[in-house]
Coordinates of C-alpha atoms in Angstrom, one line a residue:
X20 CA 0.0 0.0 0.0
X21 CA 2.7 2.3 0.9
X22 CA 4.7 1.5 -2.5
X23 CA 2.5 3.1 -4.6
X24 CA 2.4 6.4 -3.7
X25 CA 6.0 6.9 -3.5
X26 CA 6.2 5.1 -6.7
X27 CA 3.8 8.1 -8.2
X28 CA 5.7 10.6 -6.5
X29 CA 8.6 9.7 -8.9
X30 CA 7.0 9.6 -12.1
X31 CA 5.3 13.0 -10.9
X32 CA 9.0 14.3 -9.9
X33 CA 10.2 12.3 -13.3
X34 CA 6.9 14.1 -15.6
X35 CA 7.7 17.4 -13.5
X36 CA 11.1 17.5 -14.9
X37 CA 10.1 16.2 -18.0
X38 CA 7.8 19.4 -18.3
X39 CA 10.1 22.1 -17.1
X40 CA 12.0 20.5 -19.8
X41 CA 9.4 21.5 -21.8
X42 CA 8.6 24.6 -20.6
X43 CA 11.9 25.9 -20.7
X44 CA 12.8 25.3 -24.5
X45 CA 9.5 26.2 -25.3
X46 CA 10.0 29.4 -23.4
X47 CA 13.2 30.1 -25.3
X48 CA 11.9 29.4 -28.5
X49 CA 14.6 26.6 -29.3
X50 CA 13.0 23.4 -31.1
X51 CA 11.1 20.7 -29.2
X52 CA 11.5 18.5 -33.3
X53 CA 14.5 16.8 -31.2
X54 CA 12.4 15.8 -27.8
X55 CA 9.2 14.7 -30.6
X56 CA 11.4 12.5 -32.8
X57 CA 12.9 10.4 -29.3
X58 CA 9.2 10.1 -28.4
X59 CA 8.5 8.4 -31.3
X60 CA 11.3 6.7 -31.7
X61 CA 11.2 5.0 -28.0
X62 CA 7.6 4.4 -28.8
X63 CA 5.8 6.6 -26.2
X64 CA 4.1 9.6 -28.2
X65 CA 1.2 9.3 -25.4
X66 CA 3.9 10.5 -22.4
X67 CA 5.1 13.5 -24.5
X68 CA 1.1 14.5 -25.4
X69 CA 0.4 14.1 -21.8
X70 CA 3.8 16.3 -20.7
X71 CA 2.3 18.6 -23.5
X72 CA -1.4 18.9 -21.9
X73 CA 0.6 19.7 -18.6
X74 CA 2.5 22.6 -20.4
X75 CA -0.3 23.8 -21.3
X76 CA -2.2 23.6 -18.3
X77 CA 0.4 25.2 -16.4
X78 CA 0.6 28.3 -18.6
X79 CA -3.7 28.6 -18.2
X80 CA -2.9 28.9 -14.7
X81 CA -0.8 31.7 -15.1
X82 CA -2.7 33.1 -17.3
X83 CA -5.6 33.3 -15.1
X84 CA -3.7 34.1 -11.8
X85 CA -2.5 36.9 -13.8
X86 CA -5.9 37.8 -15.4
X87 CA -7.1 37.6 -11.8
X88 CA -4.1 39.7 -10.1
X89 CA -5.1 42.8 -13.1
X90 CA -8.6 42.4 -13.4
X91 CA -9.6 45.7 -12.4
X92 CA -6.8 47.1 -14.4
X93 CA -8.0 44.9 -17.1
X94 CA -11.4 46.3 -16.8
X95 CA -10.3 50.1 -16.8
X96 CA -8.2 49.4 -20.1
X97 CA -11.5 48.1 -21.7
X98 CA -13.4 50.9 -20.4
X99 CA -10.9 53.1 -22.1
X100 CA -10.8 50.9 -25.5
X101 CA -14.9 51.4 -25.4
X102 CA -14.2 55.4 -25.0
X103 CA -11.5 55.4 -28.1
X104 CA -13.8 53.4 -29.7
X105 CA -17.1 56.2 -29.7
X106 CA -14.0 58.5 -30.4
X107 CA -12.9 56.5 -33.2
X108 CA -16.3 56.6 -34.6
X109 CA -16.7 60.6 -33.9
X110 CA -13.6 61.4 -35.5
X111 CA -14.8 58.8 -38.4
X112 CA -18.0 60.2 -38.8
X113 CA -16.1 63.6 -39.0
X114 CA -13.7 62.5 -41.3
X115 CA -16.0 61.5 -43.1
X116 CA -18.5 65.0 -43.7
X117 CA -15.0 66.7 -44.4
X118 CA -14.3 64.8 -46.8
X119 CA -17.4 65.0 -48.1
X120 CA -17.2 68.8 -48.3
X121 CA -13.5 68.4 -49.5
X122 CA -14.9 66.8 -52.8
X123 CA -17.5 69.1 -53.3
X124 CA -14.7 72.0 -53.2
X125 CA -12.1 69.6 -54.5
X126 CA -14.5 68.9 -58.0
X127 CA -15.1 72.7 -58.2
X128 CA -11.5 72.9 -58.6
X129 CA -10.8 70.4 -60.6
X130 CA -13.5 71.7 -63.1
X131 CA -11.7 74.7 -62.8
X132 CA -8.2 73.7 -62.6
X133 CA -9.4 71.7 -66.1
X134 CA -10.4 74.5 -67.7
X135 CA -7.8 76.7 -66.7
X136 CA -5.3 74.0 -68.5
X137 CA -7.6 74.5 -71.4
X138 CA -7.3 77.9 -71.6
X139 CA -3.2 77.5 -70.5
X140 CA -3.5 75.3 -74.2
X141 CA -5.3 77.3 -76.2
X142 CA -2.9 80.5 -75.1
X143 CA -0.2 78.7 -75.9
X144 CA -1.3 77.3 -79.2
X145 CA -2.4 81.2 -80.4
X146 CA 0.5 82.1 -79.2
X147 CA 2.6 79.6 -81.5
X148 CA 0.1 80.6 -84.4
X149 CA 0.9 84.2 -83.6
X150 CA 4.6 83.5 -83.7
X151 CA 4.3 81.2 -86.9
X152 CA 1.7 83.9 -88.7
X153 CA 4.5 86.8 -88.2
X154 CA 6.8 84.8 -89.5
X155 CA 5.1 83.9 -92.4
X156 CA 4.0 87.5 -93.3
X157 CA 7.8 88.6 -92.7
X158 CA 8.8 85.9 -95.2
X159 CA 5.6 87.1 -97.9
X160 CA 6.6 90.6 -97.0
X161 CA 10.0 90.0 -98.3
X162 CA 8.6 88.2 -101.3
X163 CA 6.5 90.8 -102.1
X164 CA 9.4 92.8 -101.9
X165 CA 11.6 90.3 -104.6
X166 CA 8.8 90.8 -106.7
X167 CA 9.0 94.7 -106.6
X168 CA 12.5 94.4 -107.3
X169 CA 12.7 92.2 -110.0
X170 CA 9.9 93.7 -111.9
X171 CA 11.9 97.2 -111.4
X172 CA 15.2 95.5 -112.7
X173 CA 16.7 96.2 -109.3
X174 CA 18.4 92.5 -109.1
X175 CA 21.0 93.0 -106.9
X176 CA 18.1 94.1 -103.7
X177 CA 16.8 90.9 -104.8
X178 CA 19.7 88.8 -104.3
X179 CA 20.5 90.0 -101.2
X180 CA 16.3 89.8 -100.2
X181 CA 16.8 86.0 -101.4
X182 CA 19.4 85.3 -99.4
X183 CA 17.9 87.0 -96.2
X184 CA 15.0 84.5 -96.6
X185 CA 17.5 81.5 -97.0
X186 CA 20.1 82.5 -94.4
X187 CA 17.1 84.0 -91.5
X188 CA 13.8 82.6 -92.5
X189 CA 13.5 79.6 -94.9
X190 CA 14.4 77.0 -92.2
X191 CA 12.2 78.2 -89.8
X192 CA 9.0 78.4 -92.5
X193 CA 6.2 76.4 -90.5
X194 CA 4.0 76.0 -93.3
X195 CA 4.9 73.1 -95.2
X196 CA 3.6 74.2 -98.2
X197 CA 4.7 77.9 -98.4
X198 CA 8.5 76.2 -97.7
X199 CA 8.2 73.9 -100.7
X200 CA 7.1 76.8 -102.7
X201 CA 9.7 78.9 -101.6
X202 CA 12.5 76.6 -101.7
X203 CA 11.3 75.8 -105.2
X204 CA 11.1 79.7 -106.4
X205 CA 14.7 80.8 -105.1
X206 CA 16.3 78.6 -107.6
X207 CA 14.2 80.0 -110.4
X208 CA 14.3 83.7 -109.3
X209 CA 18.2 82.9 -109.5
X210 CA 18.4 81.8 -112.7
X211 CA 15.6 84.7 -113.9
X212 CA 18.5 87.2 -112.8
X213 CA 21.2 85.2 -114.2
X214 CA 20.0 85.4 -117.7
X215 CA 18.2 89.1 -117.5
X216 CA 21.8 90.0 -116.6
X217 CA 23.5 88.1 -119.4
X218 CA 21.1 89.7 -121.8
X219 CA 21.9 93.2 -120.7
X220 CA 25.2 91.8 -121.0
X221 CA 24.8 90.6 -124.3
X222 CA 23.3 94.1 -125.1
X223 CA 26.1 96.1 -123.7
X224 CA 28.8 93.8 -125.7
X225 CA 26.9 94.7 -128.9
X226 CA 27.1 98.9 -128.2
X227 CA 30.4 98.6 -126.8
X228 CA 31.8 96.8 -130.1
X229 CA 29.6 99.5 -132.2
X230 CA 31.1 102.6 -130.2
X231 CA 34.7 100.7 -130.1
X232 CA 35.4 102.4 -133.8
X233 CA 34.3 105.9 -132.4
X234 CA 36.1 105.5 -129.6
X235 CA 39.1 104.5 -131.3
X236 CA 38.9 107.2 -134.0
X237 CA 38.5 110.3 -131.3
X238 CA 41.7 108.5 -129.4
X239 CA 43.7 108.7 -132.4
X240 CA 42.4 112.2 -133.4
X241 CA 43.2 113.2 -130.0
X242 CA 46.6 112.0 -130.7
X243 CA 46.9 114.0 -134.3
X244 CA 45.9 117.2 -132.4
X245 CA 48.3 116.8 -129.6
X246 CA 50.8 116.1 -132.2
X247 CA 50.2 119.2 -134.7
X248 CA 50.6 121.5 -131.8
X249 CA 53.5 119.9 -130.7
X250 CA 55.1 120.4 -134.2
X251 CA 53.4 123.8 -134.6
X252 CA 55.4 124.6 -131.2
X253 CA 58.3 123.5 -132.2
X254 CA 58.2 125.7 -135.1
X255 CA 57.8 128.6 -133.4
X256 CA 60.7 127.7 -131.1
X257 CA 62.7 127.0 -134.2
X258 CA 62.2 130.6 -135.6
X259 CA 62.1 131.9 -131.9
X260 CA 66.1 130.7 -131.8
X261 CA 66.7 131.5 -135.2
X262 CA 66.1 135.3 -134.3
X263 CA 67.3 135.2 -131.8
X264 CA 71.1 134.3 -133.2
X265 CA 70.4 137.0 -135.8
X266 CA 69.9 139.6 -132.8
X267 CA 66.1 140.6 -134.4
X268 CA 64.9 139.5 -130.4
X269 CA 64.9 137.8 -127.8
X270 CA 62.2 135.3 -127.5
X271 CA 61.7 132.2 -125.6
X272 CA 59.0 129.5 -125.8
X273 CA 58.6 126.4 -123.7
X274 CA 57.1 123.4 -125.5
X275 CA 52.9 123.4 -123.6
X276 CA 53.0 119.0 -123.7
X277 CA 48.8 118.5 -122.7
X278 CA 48.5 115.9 -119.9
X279 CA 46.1 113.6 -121.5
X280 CA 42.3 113.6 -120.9
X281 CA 40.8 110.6 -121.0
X282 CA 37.3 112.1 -120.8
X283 CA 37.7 112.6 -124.5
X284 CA 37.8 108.5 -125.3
X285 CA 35.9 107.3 -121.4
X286 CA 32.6 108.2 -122.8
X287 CA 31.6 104.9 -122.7
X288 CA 29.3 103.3 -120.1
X289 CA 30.3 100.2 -118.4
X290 CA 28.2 100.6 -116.1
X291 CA 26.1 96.8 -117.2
X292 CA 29.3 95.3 -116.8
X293 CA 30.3 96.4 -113.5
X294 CA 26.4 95.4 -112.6
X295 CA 26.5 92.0 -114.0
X296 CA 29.9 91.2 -112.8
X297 CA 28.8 92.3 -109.2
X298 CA 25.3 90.4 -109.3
X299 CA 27.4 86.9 -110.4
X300 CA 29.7 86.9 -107.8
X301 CA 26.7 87.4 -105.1
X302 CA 25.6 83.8 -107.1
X303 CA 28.7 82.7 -106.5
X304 CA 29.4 82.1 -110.2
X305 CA 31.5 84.7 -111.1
X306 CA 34.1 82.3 -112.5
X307 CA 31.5 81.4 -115.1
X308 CA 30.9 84.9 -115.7
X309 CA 34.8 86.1 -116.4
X310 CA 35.1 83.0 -119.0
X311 CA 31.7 84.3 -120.5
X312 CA 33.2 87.8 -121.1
X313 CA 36.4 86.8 -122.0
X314 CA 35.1 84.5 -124.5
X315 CA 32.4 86.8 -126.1
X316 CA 35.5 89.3 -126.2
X317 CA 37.7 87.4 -127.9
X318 CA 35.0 86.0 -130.4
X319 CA 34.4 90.0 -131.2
X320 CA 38.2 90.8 -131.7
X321 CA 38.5 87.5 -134.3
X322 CA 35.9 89.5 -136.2
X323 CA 37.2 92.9 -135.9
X324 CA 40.2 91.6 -137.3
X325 CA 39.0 91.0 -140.1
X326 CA 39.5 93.1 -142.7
X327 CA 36.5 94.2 -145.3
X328 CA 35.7 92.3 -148.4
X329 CA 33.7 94.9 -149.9
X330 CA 36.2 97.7 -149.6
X331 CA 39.8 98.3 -150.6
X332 CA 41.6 98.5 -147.7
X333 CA 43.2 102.6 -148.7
X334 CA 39.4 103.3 -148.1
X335 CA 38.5 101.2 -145.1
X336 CA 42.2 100.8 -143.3
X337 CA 40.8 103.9 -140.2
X338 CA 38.1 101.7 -139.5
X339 CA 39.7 98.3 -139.2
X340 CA 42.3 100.5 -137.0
X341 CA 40.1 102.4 -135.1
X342 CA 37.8 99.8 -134.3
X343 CA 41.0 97.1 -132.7
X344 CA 42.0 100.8 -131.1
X345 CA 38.4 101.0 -129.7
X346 CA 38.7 98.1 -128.6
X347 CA 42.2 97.8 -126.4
X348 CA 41.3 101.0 -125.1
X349 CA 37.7 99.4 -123.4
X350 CA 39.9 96.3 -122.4
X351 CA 42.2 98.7 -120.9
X352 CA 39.7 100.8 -119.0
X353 CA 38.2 97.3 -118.0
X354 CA 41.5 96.0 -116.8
X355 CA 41.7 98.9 -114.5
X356 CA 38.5 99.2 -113.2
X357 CA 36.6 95.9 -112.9
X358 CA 38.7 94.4 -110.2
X359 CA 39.7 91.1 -111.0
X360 CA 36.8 90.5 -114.2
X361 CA 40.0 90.4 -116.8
X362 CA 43.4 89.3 -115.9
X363 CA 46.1 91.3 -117.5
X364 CA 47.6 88.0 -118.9
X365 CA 44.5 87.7 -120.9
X366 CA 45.0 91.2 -122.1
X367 CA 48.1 90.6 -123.1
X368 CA 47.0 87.3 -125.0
X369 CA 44.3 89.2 -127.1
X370 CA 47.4 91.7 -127.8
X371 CA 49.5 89.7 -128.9
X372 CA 46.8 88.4 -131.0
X373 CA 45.8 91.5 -132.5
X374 CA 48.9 92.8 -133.2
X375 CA 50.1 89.3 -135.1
X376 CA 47.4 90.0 -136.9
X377 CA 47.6 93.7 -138.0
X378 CA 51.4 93.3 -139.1
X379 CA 50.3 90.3 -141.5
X380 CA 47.6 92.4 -143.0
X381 CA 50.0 95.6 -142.7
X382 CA 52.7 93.4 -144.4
X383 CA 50.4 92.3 -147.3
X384 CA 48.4 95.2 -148.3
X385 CA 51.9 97.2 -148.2
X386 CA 53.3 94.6 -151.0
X387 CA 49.8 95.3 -152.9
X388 CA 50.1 99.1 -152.9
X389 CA 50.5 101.1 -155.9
X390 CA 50.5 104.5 -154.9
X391 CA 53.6 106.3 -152.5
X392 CA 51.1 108.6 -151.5
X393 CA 48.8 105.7 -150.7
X394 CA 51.3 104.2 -148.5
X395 CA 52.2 107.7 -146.3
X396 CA 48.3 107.9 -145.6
X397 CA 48.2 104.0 -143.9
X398 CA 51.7 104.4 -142.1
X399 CA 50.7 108.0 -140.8
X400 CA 47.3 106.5 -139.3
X401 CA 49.1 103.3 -138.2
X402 CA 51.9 105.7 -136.2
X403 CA 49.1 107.5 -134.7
X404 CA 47.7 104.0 -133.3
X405 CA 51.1 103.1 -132.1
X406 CA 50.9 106.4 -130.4
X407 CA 47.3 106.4 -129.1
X408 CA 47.8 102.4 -127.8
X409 CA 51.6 103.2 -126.3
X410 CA 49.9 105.6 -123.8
X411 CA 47.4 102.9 -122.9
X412 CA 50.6 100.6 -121.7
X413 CA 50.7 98.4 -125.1
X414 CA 53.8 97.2 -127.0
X415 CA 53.7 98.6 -130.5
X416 CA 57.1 97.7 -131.3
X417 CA 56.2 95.4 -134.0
X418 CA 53.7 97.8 -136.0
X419 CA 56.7 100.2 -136.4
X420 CA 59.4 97.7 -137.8
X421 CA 56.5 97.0 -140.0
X422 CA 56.5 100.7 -141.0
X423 CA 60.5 100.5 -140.8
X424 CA 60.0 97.3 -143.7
X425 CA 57.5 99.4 -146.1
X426 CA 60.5 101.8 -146.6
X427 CA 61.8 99.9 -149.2
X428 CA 58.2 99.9 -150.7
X429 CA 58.0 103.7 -150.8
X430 CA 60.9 104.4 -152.4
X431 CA 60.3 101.9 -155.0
X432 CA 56.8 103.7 -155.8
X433 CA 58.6 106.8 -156.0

């Protein structure tokens, strides 16, 4: 009888260890897995369930001694939760109408907030018209003005209008259309100028070559005159002396040698040349333009050179002079005054080509004449060239060793 209780005071001891066992890893969170799997293994799961069911009833115990030791404390915290809670729903309920009110302001100002992006929009896009409709009549405005301009003749505004719209405006066009136009009318307004300014070209070749023989023939009258007073003053000096060795007086005279005017022979008006010259080189073609002129030049010199068919040459020998005279002296003047339009080495190449030219013709018509007096007439006029062109910076040497040949000629027609 006694044996029995002690022997359940053991397994009570033994099951009370067992649980603080328990209790203690379950307390510190470590894992029980190890303390399940030897339960199983040593085949008594229903020990360790029971142990468990102690745990557990241990903790309720706590639990309710400590439930029991803050009850009223307990109580006053509930109490308090209840009073948060009819807060809770105050301040909801509160919440709740300002919000309500902050939607009915909030949609107001949305609506207006909407339509004041609208209006922030539609500002902006009149602005940009604004902007792009300037621009446009800026561009027009300058077109009109082209138009003014060409029709006037005035091409060298319009060039520089045409390039203000390319370099300032043309890019920035923001009509698609009006920029295509544009784009496709600067070409063409180029080329209009281009050949309006090779026709006035083309003009001003054809009255330069007509004047050339008038020009050429006042030159070399110019050069008579200037001559007969130099030998009419020399004449008087001549006397002058010779009284005054025969003690009849005492005169002196000083030779008056006229600087030369070129007024006389610069009547002529290249003006269209300067013009066209100036409007190619704003097209950036003024290359072209110097070969143009050089070869129209030249093409006009092969024909002055030749002599007429119609005529004999006694009769027609101051023209054909006077017109290559003409001539050299507007190549001159150009050389001089047209910047870099003629190069003197092309000058020089048409010289050298005319003069070639004049002493064969000089050379064959002398063999052909018949008459002395015939003769002095052509080498008188063809010193006073030599003359007129030496003051013009040409080489005559070659015309006057072909006067220095027809010697032989004269004296055998004497």
């Amino acid at each position: 009888m006694d044996a029995k209780p002690k022997r359940r005071t053991v397994t009570e001891n033994g099951d009370g260890g067992d649980d603080l066992v328990l209790v203690t890893l379950i307390g510190n969170g470590d894992d029980v897995g190890p303390i399940v799997r030897h339960a199983f293994e040593m085949g008594r799961p229903e020990a360790l369930l029971h142990q468990l069911k102690n745990v557990v009833k241990k903790k309720e115990v706590e639990i309710e001694e400590l439930c029991k030791t803050h009850y009223e404390e307990f109580i006053l915290a509930v109490d308090e939760l209840r009073g948060v809670l009819v807060d809770a729903e105050e301040l909801k309920s509160e919440l709740s109408n300002d919000n309500f009110k902050l939607q009915e302001v909030g949609s107001a100002l949305l609506i207006k907030l909407e339509e004041l992006l609208e209006s922030y929009s539609i500002k902006k896009n009149v602005t940009e018209a604004i902007k792009m409709a300037k621009i446009c009549v800026q561009v027009l405005d300058l077109c009109v003005k082209s138009n003014n301009h060409i029709s006037e003749g005035q091409f060298y505004p319009v060039l520089k209008t045409v390039d203000l719209i390319e370099k300032n405006y043309l890019q920035s066009i923001p009509v698609k259309a009006l920029k295509m136009l544009i784009e496709k009318r600067v070409p063409a307004i180029k080329l209009h100028i281009e050949k309006k300014v090779c026709s006035q070209v083309n003009e001003w070749l054809v009255h330069i070559r007509s004047s050339a023989k008038n020009i050429g023939q006042t030159a070399i009258g110019h050069t008579a005159s200037a001559r007969q007073r130099n030998e009419e003053m020399l004449e008087r000096q001549r006397k002058a002396e010779e009284q005054s060795v025969s003690g009849l007086g005492d005169f002196a005279y000083t030779l008056d040698v006229e600087e030369i005017d070129e007024d006389y022979v610069s009547k002529f008006d290249l003006t269209p040349l300067y013009r066209a010259y100036h409007i190619h080189s704003c097209l950036g073609i003024e290359e072209q333009f110097r070969e143009y002129y050089y070869k129209n030049r030249v093409l006009q010199l092969s024909s002055d050179l030749q002599i007429s068919t119609v005529q004999p040459f006694v009769e027609s020998y101051q023209t054909f002079l006077a017109q290559i005279a003409g001539y050299f002296i507007v190549e001159d003047r150009v050389l001089r005054t047209a910047g870099v339009l003629l190069s003197a080495d092309r000058v020089e190449i048409m010289w050298e080509t005319a003069l070639a030219k004049m002493t064969s013709i000089l050379e064959e018509q002398f063999s052909h004449m018949d008459s002395a007096t015939h003769l002095l007439l052509v080498k008188d006029y063809v010193t006073l060239l030599g003359s007129t062109l030496r003051r013009y910076g040409y080489q005559v040497g070659p015309l006057l060793e072909v006067l220095d040949k027809s010697r032989d000629k004269y004296h055998e027609l004497l």
